mmCIF file of C-alpha atoms in Angstrom:
data_model
loop_
_atom_site.group_PDB
_atom_site.id
_atom_site.type_symbol
_atom_site.label_atom_id
_atom_site.label_comp_id
_atom_site.label_asym_id
_atom_site.label_seq_id
_atom_site.Cartn_x
_atom_site.Cartn_y
_atom_site.Cartn_z
ATOM 1 C CA MET A 1 -11.780 17.164 20.083
ATOM 2 C CA ASP A 2 -12.765 13.946 18.121
ATOM 3 C CA ALA A 3 -10.159 11.335 17.141
ATOM 4 C CA ASN A 4 -12.081 10.068 13.998
ATOM 5 C CA ALA A 5 -12.526 14.015 12.405
ATOM 6 C CA PHE A 6 -10.017 13.180 9.735
ATOM 7 C CA THR A 7 -11.361 9.894 8.950
ATOM 8 C CA LEU A 8 -15.194 10.074 9.131
ATOM 9 C CA PRO A 9 -15.541 12.325 6.734
ATOM 10 C CA PHE A 10 -13.684 10.302 4.074
ATOM 11 C CA GLN A 11 -15.164 6.792 4.615
ATOM 12 C CA LEU A 12 -17.003 4.685 2.172
ATOM 13 C CA THR A 13 -19.048 1.893 4.764
ATOM 14 C CA LYS A 14 -21.094 2.825 7.041
ATOM 15 C CA ALA A 15 -18.756 0.287 9.532
ATOM 16 C CA MET A 16 -15.630 2.456 9.996
ATOM 17 C CA HIS A 17 -12.262 0.398 11.685
ATOM 18 C CA ARG A 18 -9.121 1.392 13.204
ATOM 19 C CA ASP A 19 -7.655 -1.684 14.058
ATOM 20 C CA VAL A 20 -8.178 -5.906 12.485
ATOM 21 C CA TYR A 21 -11.892 -7.046 12.745
ATOM 22 C CA PRO A 22 -12.903 -10.631 11.984
ATOM 23 C CA ALA A 23 -12.415 -10.360 8.033
ATOM 24 C CA THR A 24 -9.318 -9.133 8.371
ATOM 25 C CA ASP A 25 -7.778 -10.736 12.102
ATOM 26 C CA PRO A 26 -4.532 -12.243 11.308
ATOM 27 C CA SER A 27 -5.736 -14.949 12.869
ATOM 28 C CA SER A 28 -9.131 -15.673 10.524
ATOM 29 C CA PRO A 29 -8.310 -19.336 9.122
ATOM 30 C CA SER A 30 -10.438 -17.949 6.218
ATOM 31 C CA ILE A 31 -6.720 -15.536 5.426
ATOM 32 C CA ASN A 32 -4.603 -18.885 5.722
ATOM 33 C CA THR A 33 -1.415 -18.129 4.370
ATOM 34 C CA SER A 34 -0.555 -21.914 4.505
ATOM 35 C CA GLY A 35 2.707 -22.251 1.271
ATOM 36 C CA LYS A 36 2.254 -18.978 0.347
ATOM 37 C CA ILE A 37 5.552 -16.647 -0.372
ATOM 38 C CA VAL A 38 5.028 -12.494 0.284
ATOM 39 C CA ILE A 39 7.676 -10.231 0.138
ATOM 40 C CA VAL A 40 7.400 -6.848 2.160
ATOM 41 C CA THR A 41 9.275 -3.695 1.117
ATOM 42 C CA ASP A 42 10.110 -1.288 3.600
ATOM 43 C CA ALA A 43 10.080 -3.685 6.296
ATOM 44 C CA SER A 44 12.061 -1.690 9.782
ATOM 45 C CA GLY A 45 9.214 0.925 9.122
ATOM 46 C CA GLY A 46 6.265 -0.178 11.668
ATOM 47 C CA ILE A 47 3.616 -0.828 8.432
ATOM 48 C CA GLY A 48 5.886 -2.788 7.224
ATOM 49 C CA SER A 49 7.462 -4.813 10.360
ATOM 50 C CA ASN A 50 3.030 -4.743 10.878
ATOM 51 C CA VAL A 51 2.825 -6.139 7.519
ATOM 52 C CA GLY A 52 5.028 -9.168 8.559
ATOM 53 C CA LYS A 53 3.371 -9.548 11.568
ATOM 54 C CA ALA A 54 0.295 -10.004 9.971
ATOM 55 C CA TRP A 55 1.783 -12.365 6.953
ATOM 56 C CA SER A 56 3.548 -14.531 9.864
ATOM 57 C CA THR A 57 0.570 -15.114 11.874
ATOM 58 C CA ALA A 58 -1.289 -15.928 9.601
ATOM 59 C CA GLY A 59 0.764 -18.917 8.277
ATOM 60 C CA ALA A 60 3.130 -18.034 5.569
ATOM 61 C CA LYS A 61 5.363 -20.331 4.526
ATOM 62 C CA ALA A 62 8.018 -17.569 3.786
ATOM 63 C CA ILE A 63 8.131 -13.843 4.969
ATOM 64 C CA ILE A 64 10.589 -12.216 2.817
ATOM 65 C CA LEU A 65 11.923 -8.354 4.549
ATOM 66 C CA VAL A 66 13.316 -6.588 2.152
ATOM 67 C CA GLY A 67 15.464 -3.337 3.152
ATOM 68 C CA ARG A 68 18.637 -1.249 3.587
ATOM 69 C CA ASP A 69 18.662 -1.582 7.114
ATOM 70 C CA VAL A 70 19.154 -5.316 7.805
ATOM 71 C CA ALA A 71 20.306 -4.741 11.730
ATOM 72 C CA LYS A 72 17.597 -3.317 11.899
ATOM 73 C CA ILE A 73 14.990 -5.727 10.709
ATOM 74 C CA GLU A 74 16.717 -8.239 11.650
ATOM 75 C CA THR A 75 16.459 -6.619 15.262
ATOM 76 C CA MET A 76 12.594 -6.296 14.741
ATOM 77 C CA VAL A 77 12.376 -10.171 13.433
ATOM 78 C CA LYS A 78 13.912 -10.794 16.503
ATOM 79 C CA GLU A 79 11.712 -8.871 18.891
ATOM 80 C CA LEU A 80 8.160 -9.625 17.320
ATOM 81 C CA LYS A 81 9.172 -13.657 17.487
ATOM 82 C CA LEU A 82 7.676 -13.548 13.633
ATOM 83 C CA GLU A 83 7.926 -17.389 12.229
ATOM 84 C CA ASN A 84 9.582 -17.817 8.422
ATOM 85 C CA ALA A 85 11.402 -14.926 8.113
ATOM 86 C CA VAL A 86 14.065 -14.064 5.722
ATOM 87 C CA VAL A 87 16.047 -10.656 5.204
ATOM 88 C CA TYR A 88 16.955 -9.997 2.553
ATOM 89 C CA PRO A 89 18.938 -5.886 1.613
ATOM 90 C CA CYS A 90 17.624 -4.190 -1.473
ATOM 91 C CA ASN A 91 17.403 -0.616 -1.968
ATOM 92 C CA MET A 92 14.097 -0.886 -4.321
ATOM 93 C CA THR A 93 15.118 1.964 -6.057
ATOM 94 C CA VAL A 94 17.893 0.727 -7.606
ATOM 95 C CA ALA A 95 16.858 -1.751 -10.589
ATOM 96 C CA GLU A 96 19.104 -4.540 -10.669
ATOM 97 C CA ASP A 97 18.770 -4.542 -6.980
ATOM 98 C CA VAL A 98 15.212 -5.433 -7.396
ATOM 99 C CA ASP A 99 16.347 -7.943 -10.166
ATOM 100 C CA SER A 100 18.135 -9.537 -8.087
ATOM 101 C CA LEU A 101 15.966 -9.364 -5.435
ATOM 102 C CA PHE A 102 12.696 -11.470 -7.893
ATOM 103 C CA LYS A 103 15.483 -13.799 -9.619
ATOM 104 C CA SER A 104 16.837 -14.818 -6.385
ATOM 105 C CA VAL A 105 12.982 -15.655 -4.950
ATOM 106 C CA GLN A 106 12.616 -16.821 -8.495
ATOM 107 C CA GLN A 107 15.051 -19.572 -8.310
ATOM 108 C CA LYS A 108 14.529 -20.518 -4.116
ATOM 109 C CA TYR A 109 11.119 -20.447 -4.281
ATOM 110 C CA GLY A 110 9.745 -21.257 -7.186
ATOM 111 C CA ARG A 111 6.771 -18.882 -6.565
ATOM 112 C CA LEU A 112 5.748 -15.482 -5.107
ATOM 113 C CA ASP A 113 2.414 -15.540 -3.823
ATOM 114 C CA ALA A 114 2.216 -11.614 -3.024
ATOM 115 C CA ILE A 115 4.524 -8.207 -2.609
ATOM 116 C CA VAL A 116 3.502 -4.931 0.035
ATOM 117 C CA ASN A 117 5.004 -2.219 -1.360
ATOM 118 C CA ALA A 118 5.664 -0.287 2.135
ATOM 119 C CA ALA A 119 8.298 1.364 1.559
ATOM 120 C CA GLY A 120 6.983 5.639 1.671
ATOM 121 C CA THR A 121 8.382 8.758 2.621
ATOM 122 C CA MET A 122 7.278 12.486 2.943
ATOM 123 C CA GLY A 123 10.155 14.473 1.515
ATOM 124 C CA ASP A 124 10.241 18.222 2.145
ATOM 125 C CA ALA A 125 6.731 19.374 3.471
ATOM 126 C CA LYS A 126 7.845 22.872 2.214
ATOM 127 C CA PRO A 127 6.631 25.478 -0.658
ATOM 128 C CA ILE A 128 8.582 25.278 -4.060
ATOM 129 C CA GLY A 129 10.764 27.876 -3.753
ATOM 130 C CA GLU A 130 12.103 26.687 -0.670
ATOM 131 C CA ALA A 131 11.728 22.839 -0.789
ATOM 132 C CA ASN A 132 15.883 20.965 -0.951
ATOM 133 C CA ILE A 133 15.536 19.287 -4.687
ATOM 134 C CA ALA A 134 16.730 15.717 -3.388
ATOM 135 C CA ALA A 135 14.417 15.694 -0.602
ATOM 136 C CA TRP A 136 11.578 17.009 -3.181
ATOM 137 C CA TRP A 137 12.565 14.286 -5.765
ATOM 138 C CA GLN A 138 13.003 11.698 -3.610
ATOM 139 C CA ASP A 139 9.317 11.674 -2.652
ATOM 140 C CA TYR A 140 9.586 10.433 -6.739
ATOM 141 C CA GLU A 141 12.440 8.014 -6.767
ATOM 142 C CA ILE A 142 10.504 5.917 -3.479
ATOM 143 C CA ASN A 143 6.714 6.390 -3.901
ATOM 144 C CA VAL A 144 6.438 5.612 -7.631
ATOM 145 C CA LYS A 145 9.706 4.772 -8.509
ATOM 146 C CA THR A 146 9.330 1.420 -6.814
ATOM 147 C CA THR A 147 5.509 0.847 -7.766
ATOM 148 C CA PHE A 148 6.942 0.419 -11.391
ATOM 149 C CA LEU A 149 9.768 -1.473 -10.344
ATOM 150 C CA THR A 150 8.669 -4.125 -8.643
ATOM 151 C CA ALA A 151 5.559 -4.765 -11.010
ATOM 152 C CA HIS A 152 7.501 -5.209 -13.714
ATOM 153 C CA TYR A 153 9.936 -7.642 -11.827
ATOM 154 C CA TYR A 154 6.946 -9.269 -10.621
ATOM 155 C CA VAL A 155 5.957 -10.339 -13.747
ATOM 156 C CA LYS A 156 9.198 -10.662 -15.694
ATOM 157 C CA TYR A 157 9.911 -13.907 -13.048
ATOM 158 C CA PHE A 158 6.140 -15.158 -11.826
ATOM 159 C CA GLU A 159 3.974 -14.645 -15.234
ATOM 160 C CA GLY A 160 2.324 -12.122 -13.867
ATOM 161 C CA LYS A 161 0.741 -13.659 -11.245
ATOM 162 C CA GLY A 162 -0.466 -13.568 -7.865
ATOM 163 C CA THR A 163 -1.186 -10.033 -5.362
ATOM 164 C CA ILE A 164 0.885 -6.327 -5.544
ATOM 165 C CA VAL A 165 -0.365 -4.204 -2.315
ATOM 166 C CA SER A 166 1.155 -0.790 -2.375
ATOM 167 C CA VAL A 167 0.346 1.390 0.920
ATOM 168 C CA VAL A 168 -0.525 4.951 -0.198
ATOM 169 C CA SER A 169 -2.461 7.688 1.247
ATOM 170 C CA LEU A 170 -5.563 9.680 0.757
ATOM 171 C CA ALA A 171 -3.574 12.398 0.077
ATOM 172 C CA ALA A 172 -3.290 11.941 -2.851
ATOM 173 C CA PHE A 173 -7.065 12.877 -3.479
ATOM 174 C CA LEU A 174 -6.271 16.059 -1.375
ATOM 175 C CA SER A 175 -3.815 19.547 -2.598
ATOM 176 C CA ASN A 176 -2.612 21.578 0.255
ATOM 177 C CA PRO A 177 0.384 23.639 0.381
ATOM 178 C CA ASN A 178 3.461 22.746 0.608
ATOM 179 C CA SER A 179 3.561 19.098 -0.533
ATOM 180 C CA SER A 180 3.719 19.070 -4.320
ATOM 181 C CA SER A 181 6.106 15.942 -3.860
ATOM 182 C CA TYR A 182 4.392 13.653 -1.700
ATOM 183 C CA SER A 183 0.115 13.829 -3.399
ATOM 184 C CA PRO A 184 1.714 13.767 -6.906
ATOM 185 C CA ALA A 185 4.353 10.852 -6.250
ATOM 186 C CA LYS A 186 0.666 9.469 -4.121
ATOM 187 C CA LEU A 187 -1.475 9.803 -6.879
ATOM 188 C CA ALA A 188 1.022 8.823 -10.109
ATOM 189 C CA GLN A 189 1.917 5.343 -7.430
ATOM 190 C CA ILE A 190 -2.491 4.804 -6.911
ATOM 191 C CA LYS A 191 -2.616 5.876 -10.860
ATOM 192 C CA ILE A 192 0.237 2.646 -12.240
ATOM 193 C CA SER A 193 -1.329 0.053 -9.543
ATOM 194 C CA GLU A 194 -5.122 0.718 -11.470
ATOM 195 C CA LEU A 195 -3.558 0.395 -14.694
ATOM 196 C CA ILE A 196 -1.517 -3.134 -14.012
ATOM 197 C CA GLY A 197 -4.565 -4.347 -13.444
ATOM 198 C CA LEU A 198 -4.951 -3.719 -16.769
ATOM 199 C CA GLU A 199 -2.426 -5.206 -18.304
ATOM 200 C CA TYR A 200 -2.780 -8.092 -16.044
ATOM 201 C CA PRO A 201 -5.769 -9.102 -15.040
ATOM 202 C CA GLU A 202 -4.272 -12.209 -13.274
ATOM 203 C CA LEU A 203 -2.701 -10.791 -11.208
ATOM 204 C CA ARG A 204 -4.720 -8.693 -8.460
ATOM 205 C CA VAL A 205 -3.388 -5.056 -7.761
ATOM 206 C CA PHE A 206 -4.699 -2.764 -4.865
ATOM 207 C CA SER A 207 -3.785 0.649 -3.491
ATOM 208 C CA VAL A 208 -3.967 1.034 0.022
ATOM 209 C CA HIS A 209 -4.828 3.913 2.470
ATOM 210 C CA LEU A 210 -3.388 2.996 5.550
ATOM 211 C CA GLY A 211 -5.559 5.710 7.722
ATOM 212 C CA ILE A 212 -3.574 7.949 10.055
ATOM 213 C CA VAL A 213 -1.299 5.499 11.817
ATOM 214 C CA GLU A 214 -0.062 6.338 15.502
ATOM 215 C CA ALA A 215 3.061 8.205 14.241
ATOM 216 C CA GLU A 216 7.272 7.830 15.822
ATOM 217 C CA ASN A 217 8.637 11.587 16.419
ATOM 218 C CA SER A 218 11.194 11.199 13.626
ATOM 219 C CA ARG A 219 8.187 10.448 11.208
ATOM 220 C CA GLY A 220 8.069 14.723 11.121
ATOM 221 C CA THR A 221 6.328 17.576 11.435
ATOM 222 C CA VAL A 222 3.177 16.956 9.399
ATOM 223 C CA ILE A 223 2.449 14.003 10.703
ATOM 224 C CA ASP A 224 2.903 15.351 14.790
ATOM 225 C CA MET A 225 0.600 17.530 14.178
ATOM 226 C CA PHE A 226 -1.623 14.618 13.380
ATOM 227 C CA THR A 227 -0.822 12.825 16.623
ATOM 228 C CA PRO A 228 -4.582 13.442 18.472
ATOM 229 C CA PHE A 229 -6.136 11.367 15.401
ATOM 230 C CA ALA A 230 -3.379 8.976 14.958
ATOM 231 C CA LYS A 231 -5.729 5.651 16.016
ATOM 232 C CA ASP A 232 -5.039 3.147 13.136
ATOM 233 C CA LYS A 233 -2.828 0.915 14.941
ATOM 234 C CA ALA A 234 -0.340 -0.468 11.651
ATOM 235 C CA LEU A 235 -1.321 -3.972 11.906
ATOM 236 C CA ALA A 236 -4.695 -3.179 9.699
ATOM 237 C CA THR A 237 -2.284 -3.127 6.652
ATOM 238 C CA GLY A 238 -1.597 -6.265 7.335
ATOM 239 C CA GLY A 239 -4.219 -7.289 8.035
ATOM 240 C CA ILE A 240 -5.721 -5.801 4.968
ATOM 241 C CA SER A 241 -3.021 -6.531 3.002
ATOM 242 C CA LEU A 242 -4.339 -10.730 3.693
ATOM 243 C CA PHE A 243 -7.684 -10.333 2.471
ATOM 244 C CA LEU A 244 -6.703 -8.942 -0.549
ATOM 245 C CA SER A 245 -3.903 -12.189 -1.472
ATOM 246 C CA THR A 246 -7.377 -14.564 -1.963
ATOM 247 C CA PRO A 247 -9.414 -14.314 -3.921
ATOM 248 C CA LYS A 248 -12.443 -12.929 -2.464
ATOM 249 C CA ALA A 249 -10.934 -9.871 -3.687
ATOM 250 C CA ASP A 250 -10.283 -10.508 -7.239
ATOM 251 C CA HIS A 251 -12.824 -8.142 -8.395
ATOM 252 C CA LEU A 252 -11.440 -5.160 -7.112
ATOM 253 C CA THR A 253 -8.397 -5.543 -9.035
ATOM 254 C CA GLY A 254 -6.991 -2.177 -9.204
ATOM 255 C CA LEU A 255 -8.711 0.115 -6.981
ATOM 256 C CA PHE A 256 -7.746 2.359 -3.959
ATOM 257 C CA LEU A 257 -9.521 1.006 -0.833
ATOM 258 C CA SER A 258 -8.617 2.255 2.793
ATOM 259 C CA VAL A 259 -8.212 0.627 5.916
ATOM 260 C CA ASN A 260 -10.925 2.224 7.671
ATOM 261 C CA TRP A 261 -13.265 0.579 5.277
ATOM 262 C CA ASP A 262 -15.712 -2.798 5.998
ATOM 263 C CA ILE A 263 -14.080 -5.021 2.948
ATOM 264 C CA GLU A 264 -16.623 -7.042 3.366
ATOM 265 C CA GLU A 265 -19.471 -4.157 3.206
ATOM 266 C CA VAL A 266 -17.007 -3.267 -0.714
ATOM 267 C CA ILE A 267 -17.247 -7.283 -1.185
ATOM 268 C CA LYS A 268 -20.966 -6.607 -0.870
ATOM 269 C CA HIS A 269 -21.576 -3.423 -2.707
ATOM 270 C CA GLN A 270 -19.118 -4.239 -5.721
ATOM 271 C CA GLU A 271 -20.551 -4.820 -8.849
ATOM 272 C CA GLU A 272 -23.037 -1.246 -8.448
ATOM 273 C CA ILE A 273 -18.643 0.428 -7.580
ATOM 274 C CA LEU A 274 -17.033 -1.366 -10.718
ATOM 275 C CA ALA A 275 -19.949 -0.050 -12.758
ATOM 276 C CA LYS A 276 -19.989 3.664 -11.585
ATOM 277 C CA GLY A 277 -15.617 4.081 -11.197
ATOM 278 C CA LEU A 278 -16.193 4.902 -7.632
ATOM 279 C CA LEU A 279 -12.511 4.033 -6.391
ATOM 280 C CA LYS A 280 -11.177 4.647 -9.840
ATOM 281 C CA PRO A 281 -8.929 8.070 -9.843
ATOM 282 C CA VAL A 282 -10.360 11.047 -11.455
ATOM 283 C CA ALA A 283 -8.358 13.561 -13.152
ATOM 284 C CA LEU A 284 -10.970 15.771 -14.504
ATOM 285 C CA ARG A 285 -14.861 16.528 -13.181
ATOM 286 C CA ALA A 286 -15.329 18.235 -15.555
ATOM 287 C CA ARG A 287 -17.305 17.078 -18.861
ATOM 288 C CA LEU A 288 -15.954 16.401 -22.291
ATOM 289 C CA GLY A 289 -17.034 16.521 -25.223
ATOM 290 C CA PRO A 290 -18.219 16.940 -29.275
ATOM 291 C CA ASN A 291 -19.895 20.277 -27.299
ATOM 292 C CA GLY A 292 -17.900 21.196 -25.273
ATOM 293 C CA HIS A 293 -19.140 21.195 -20.727
ATOM 294 C CA PRO A 294 -22.663 22.020 -20.155
ATOM 295 C CA TRP A 295 -22.365 25.473 -18.858
ATOM 296 C CA THR A 296 -24.746 26.079 -16.008
ATOM 297 C CA THR A 297 -23.606 29.513 -16.073
#
């Protein structure tokens, strides 16, 4: 069985990565984060914990690890021996909680260099008629509302300067049965990030596909089905978030990216990418206009 069967078909760059590499290696001096402050949401999860690990390795001044399960985050901090980690209890779907989080960071540090939205969920993967309503809607609460709230309070307290990285999925662009909550929620997340980039040009805003990550069984049957192809390392998301927090990524703001793509190859071709809108979500392929679509039949 080809472990790259669900990765190669979605490659933008010739070079493919399933782990960190020189440009995204947290130990690389080129992406050192000395003096930087970062917030990582869903820090107890596999992606969030590895993002925290990456920023710790890169030398961040403070890594604010956010989540509802404080005990689990604290255990993770000890296990990974994270330097400069600060655990902060917060429900990222509650505006008052998120407001308090950003206000606290502003008062304590006076700055925020980046936030990585690692929170995500895949609700009831069933046909709409069989889906649990609360579980279905939760995908929008966690994937979409948190993206809005983090950006809203980032701008409020830090004047729209810094980096926002939202962890998304290529599933946003796929139409598969039983994904009526997850795929549209991820697409909305990507579109919101694009618009934030347009509204606040001094913010670096990115949507990053996490790949097919080695997952625990508790994450559900949909993930389990892809176990033979789950070769992407969670640390890869942390590594790319470090690169995207540097000025090298300035011109990529608002775009969709993937941990599997070679970021230096993307930078090399950024003029073509921007001119042709290659990495922006497109809703319609029809050529709309005063004369209608140029039909061929």
